[in-house]
mmCIF file of C-alpha atoms in Angstrom:
data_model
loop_
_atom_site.group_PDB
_atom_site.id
_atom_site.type_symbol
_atom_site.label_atom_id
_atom_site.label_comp_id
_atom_site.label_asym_id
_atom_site.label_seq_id
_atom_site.Cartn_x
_atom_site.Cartn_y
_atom_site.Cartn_z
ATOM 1 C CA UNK E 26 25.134 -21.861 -5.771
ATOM 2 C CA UNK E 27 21.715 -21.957 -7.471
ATOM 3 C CA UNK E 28 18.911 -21.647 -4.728
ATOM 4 C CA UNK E 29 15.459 -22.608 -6.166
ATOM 5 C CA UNK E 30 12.205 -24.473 -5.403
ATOM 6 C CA UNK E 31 10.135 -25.948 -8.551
ATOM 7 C CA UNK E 32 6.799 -27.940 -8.331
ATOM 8 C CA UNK E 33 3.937 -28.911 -10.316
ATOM 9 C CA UNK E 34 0.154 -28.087 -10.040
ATOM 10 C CA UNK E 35 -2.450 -30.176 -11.204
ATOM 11 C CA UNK E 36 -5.469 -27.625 -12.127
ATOM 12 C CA UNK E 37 -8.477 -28.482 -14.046
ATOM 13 C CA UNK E 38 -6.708 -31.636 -15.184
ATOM 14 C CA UNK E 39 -3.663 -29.402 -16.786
ATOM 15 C CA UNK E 40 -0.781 -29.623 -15.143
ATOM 16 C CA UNK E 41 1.494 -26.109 -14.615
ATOM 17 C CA UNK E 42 5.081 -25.996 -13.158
ATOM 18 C CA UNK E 43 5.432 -23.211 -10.321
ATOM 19 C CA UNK E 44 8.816 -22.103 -9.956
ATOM 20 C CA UNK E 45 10.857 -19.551 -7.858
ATOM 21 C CA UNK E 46 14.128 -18.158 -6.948
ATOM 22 C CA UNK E 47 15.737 -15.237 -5.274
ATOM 23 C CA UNK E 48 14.439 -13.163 -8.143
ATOM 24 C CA UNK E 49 10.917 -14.208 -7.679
ATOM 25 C CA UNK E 50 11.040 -13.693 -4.096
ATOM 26 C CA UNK E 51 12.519 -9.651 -4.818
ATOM 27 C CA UNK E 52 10.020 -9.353 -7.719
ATOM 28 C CA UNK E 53 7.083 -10.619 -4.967
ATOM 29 C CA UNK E 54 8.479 -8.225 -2.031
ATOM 30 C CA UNK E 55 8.396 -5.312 -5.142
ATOM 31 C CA UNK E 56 4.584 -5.964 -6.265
ATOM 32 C CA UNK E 57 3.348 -6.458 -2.869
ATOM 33 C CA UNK E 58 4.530 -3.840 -0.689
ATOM 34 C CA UNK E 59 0.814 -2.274 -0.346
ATOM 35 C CA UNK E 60 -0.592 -5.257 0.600
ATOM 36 C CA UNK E 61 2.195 -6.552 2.879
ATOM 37 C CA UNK E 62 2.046 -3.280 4.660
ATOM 38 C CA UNK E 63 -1.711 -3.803 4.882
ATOM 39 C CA UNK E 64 -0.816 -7.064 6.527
ATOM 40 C CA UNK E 65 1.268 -5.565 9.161
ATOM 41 C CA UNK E 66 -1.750 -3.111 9.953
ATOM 42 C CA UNK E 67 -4.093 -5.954 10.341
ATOM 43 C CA UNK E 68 -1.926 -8.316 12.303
ATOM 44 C CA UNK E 69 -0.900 -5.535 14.966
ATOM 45 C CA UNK E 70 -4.794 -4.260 14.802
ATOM 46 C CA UNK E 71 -5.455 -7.928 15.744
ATOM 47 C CA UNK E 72 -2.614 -7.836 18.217
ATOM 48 C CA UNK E 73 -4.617 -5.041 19.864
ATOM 49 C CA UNK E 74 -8.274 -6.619 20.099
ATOM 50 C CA UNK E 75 -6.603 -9.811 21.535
ATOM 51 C CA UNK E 76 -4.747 -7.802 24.313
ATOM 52 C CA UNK E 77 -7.747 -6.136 24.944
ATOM 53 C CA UNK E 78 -9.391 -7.244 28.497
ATOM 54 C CA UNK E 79 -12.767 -5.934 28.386
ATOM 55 C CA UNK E 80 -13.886 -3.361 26.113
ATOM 56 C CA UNK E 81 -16.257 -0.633 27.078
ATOM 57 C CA UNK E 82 -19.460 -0.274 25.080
ATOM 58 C CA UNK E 83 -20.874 3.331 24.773
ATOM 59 C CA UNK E 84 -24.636 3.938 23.115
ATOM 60 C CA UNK E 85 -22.900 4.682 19.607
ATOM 61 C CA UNK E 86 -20.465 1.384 19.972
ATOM 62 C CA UNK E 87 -19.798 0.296 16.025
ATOM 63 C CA UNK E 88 -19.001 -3.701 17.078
ATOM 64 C CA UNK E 89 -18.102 -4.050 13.214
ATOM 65 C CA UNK E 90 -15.276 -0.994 13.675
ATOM 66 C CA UNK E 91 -12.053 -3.009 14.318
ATOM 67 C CA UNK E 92 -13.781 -6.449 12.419
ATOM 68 C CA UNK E 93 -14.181 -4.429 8.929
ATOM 69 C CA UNK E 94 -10.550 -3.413 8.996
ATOM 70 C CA UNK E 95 -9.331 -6.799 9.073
ATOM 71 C CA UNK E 96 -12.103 -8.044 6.545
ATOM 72 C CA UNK E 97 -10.275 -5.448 4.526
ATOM 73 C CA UNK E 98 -6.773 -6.593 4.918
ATOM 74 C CA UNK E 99 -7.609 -9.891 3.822
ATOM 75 C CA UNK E 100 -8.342 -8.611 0.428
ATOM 76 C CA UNK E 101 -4.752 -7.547 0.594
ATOM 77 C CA UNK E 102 -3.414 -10.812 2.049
ATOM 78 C CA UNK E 103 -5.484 -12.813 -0.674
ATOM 79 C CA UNK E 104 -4.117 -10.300 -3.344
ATOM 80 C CA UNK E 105 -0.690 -10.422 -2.053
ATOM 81 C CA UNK E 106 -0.956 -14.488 -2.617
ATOM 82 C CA UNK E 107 -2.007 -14.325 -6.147
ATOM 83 C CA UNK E 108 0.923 -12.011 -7.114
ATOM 84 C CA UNK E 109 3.106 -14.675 -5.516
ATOM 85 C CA UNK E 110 0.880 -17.200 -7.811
ATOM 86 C CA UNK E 111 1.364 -15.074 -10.814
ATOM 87 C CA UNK E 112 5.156 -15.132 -10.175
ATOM 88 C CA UNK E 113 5.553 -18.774 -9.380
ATOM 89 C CA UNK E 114 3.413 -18.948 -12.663
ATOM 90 C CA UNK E 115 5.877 -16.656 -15.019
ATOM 91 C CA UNK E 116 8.696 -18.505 -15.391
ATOM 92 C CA UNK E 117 7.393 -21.425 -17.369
ATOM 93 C CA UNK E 118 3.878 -20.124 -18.367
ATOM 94 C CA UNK E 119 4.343 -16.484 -18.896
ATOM 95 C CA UNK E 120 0.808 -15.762 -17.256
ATOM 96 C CA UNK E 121 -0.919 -12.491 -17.090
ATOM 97 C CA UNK E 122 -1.742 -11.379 -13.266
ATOM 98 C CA UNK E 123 -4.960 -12.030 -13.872
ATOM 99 C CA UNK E 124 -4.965 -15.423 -15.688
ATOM 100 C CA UNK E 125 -2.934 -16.658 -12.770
ATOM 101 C CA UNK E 126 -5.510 -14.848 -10.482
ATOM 102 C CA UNK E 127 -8.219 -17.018 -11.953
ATOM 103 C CA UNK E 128 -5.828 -20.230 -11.732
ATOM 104 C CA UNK E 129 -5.538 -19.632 -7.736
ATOM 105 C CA UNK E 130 -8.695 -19.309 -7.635
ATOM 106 C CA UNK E 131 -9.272 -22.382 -9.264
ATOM 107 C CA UNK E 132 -6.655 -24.218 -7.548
ATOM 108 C CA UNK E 133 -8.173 -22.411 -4.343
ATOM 109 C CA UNK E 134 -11.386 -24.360 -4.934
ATOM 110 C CA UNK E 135 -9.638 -27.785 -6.036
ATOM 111 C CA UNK E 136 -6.973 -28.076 -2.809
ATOM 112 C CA UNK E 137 -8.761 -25.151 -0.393
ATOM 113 C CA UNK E 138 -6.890 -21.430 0.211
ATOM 114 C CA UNK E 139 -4.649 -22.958 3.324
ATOM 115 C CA UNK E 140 -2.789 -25.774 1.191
ATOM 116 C CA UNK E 141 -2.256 -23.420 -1.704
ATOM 117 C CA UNK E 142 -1.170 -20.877 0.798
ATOM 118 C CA UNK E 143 1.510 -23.922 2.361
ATOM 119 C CA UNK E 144 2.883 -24.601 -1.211
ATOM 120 C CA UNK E 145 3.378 -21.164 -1.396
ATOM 121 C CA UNK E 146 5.554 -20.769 1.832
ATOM 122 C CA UNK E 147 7.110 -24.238 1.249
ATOM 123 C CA UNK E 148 8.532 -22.821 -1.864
ATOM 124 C CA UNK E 149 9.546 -19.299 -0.359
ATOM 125 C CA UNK E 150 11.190 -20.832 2.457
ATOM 126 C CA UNK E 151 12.691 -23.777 -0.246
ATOM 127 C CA UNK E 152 14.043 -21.168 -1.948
ATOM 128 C CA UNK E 153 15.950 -19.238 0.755
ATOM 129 C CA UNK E 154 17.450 -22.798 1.838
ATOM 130 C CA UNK E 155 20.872 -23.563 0.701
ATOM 131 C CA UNK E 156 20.931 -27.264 -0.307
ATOM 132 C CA UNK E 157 23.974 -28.056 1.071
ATOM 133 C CA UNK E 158 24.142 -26.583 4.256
ATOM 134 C CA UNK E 159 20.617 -26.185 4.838
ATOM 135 C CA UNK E 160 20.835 -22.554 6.453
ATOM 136 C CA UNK E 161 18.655 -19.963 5.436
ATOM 137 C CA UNK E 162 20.313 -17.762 2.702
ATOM 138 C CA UNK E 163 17.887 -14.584 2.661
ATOM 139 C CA UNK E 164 19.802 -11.298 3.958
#
C-alpha cells in the first residue's frame, strides 16, 4: 500500500502542489539532522529554564545567556521547515532549496509561519497514516 499526502498551495496567485511520501519523510530526516539535533538542544535547554525555581543573579549575570541559545535554534527549526518545504516542493516542481526557501517565505507572509508549519505536520503525519486502517505506519 501507497502511503502519501498531496495538497495544493496558493502563493502569489500561482498555485504549487506539495507532495510527500515515505521517501520525502527519509530524505527530510537525512537533510535535517543538524538542525533537528539543534532542536533537541533547545527544547531540553528550555526544559531546564522552565524547571528552574528561582535563579540566582551574581554581578556578572548575562540575562541574554540561555535566551540567545534558543534565538539560535530557531534559525535551525525555521531552516529545518524550509528543507521540508523544498521537499514537499520537488516532486512536482523540481525547486532549488533556495527557490523553495523564498516560496516559504512567501507563503510565510501570505498564511503566517504557524499554518504553514500545520500543513507541514498534517502532511508528515498524513503520510505515516495507512488509509485503511488508520494506524500509524512509521517504524
Amino acid at each position: 500500500m501507497k502511503e502519501f499526502s498531496q495538497e495544493t498551495i496558493e502563493i502569489d496567485g500561482v498555485k504549487y502542489t506539495l507532495f510527500l511520501n515515505r521517501a520525502g519523510i527519509l530524505a527530510w530526516e537525512k537533510y535535517s539532522k543538524k538542525d533537528n539535533e539543534d532542536l533537541v538542544k533547545a527544547r531540553d535547554l528550555y526544559n531546564k529554564i522552565n524547571e528552574e525555581k528561582e535563579v540566582e543573579i551574581k554581578e556578572d549575570t548575562n540575562p541574554f545567556e540561555e535566551t540567545d541559545a534558543l534565538l539560535s535554534s530557531e534559525q535551525g527549526m525555521l531552516m529545518s521547515y524550509k528543507k521540508m518545504f523544498w521537499i514537499l516542493l520537488y516532486t512536482n516542481h523540481k525547486f532549488s532549496l533556495e527557490k523553495a526557501g523564498e516560496l516559504f517565505d512567501k507563503a510565510c507572509e501570505e498564511y503566517g509561519m504557524q499554518q504553514v508549519v500545520a500543513l507541514e505536520d498534517q502532511m508528515v503525519n498524513d503520510a505515516n497514516t495507512d488509509r485503511v486502517t488508520n494506524e500509524n505506519v512509521k517504524k
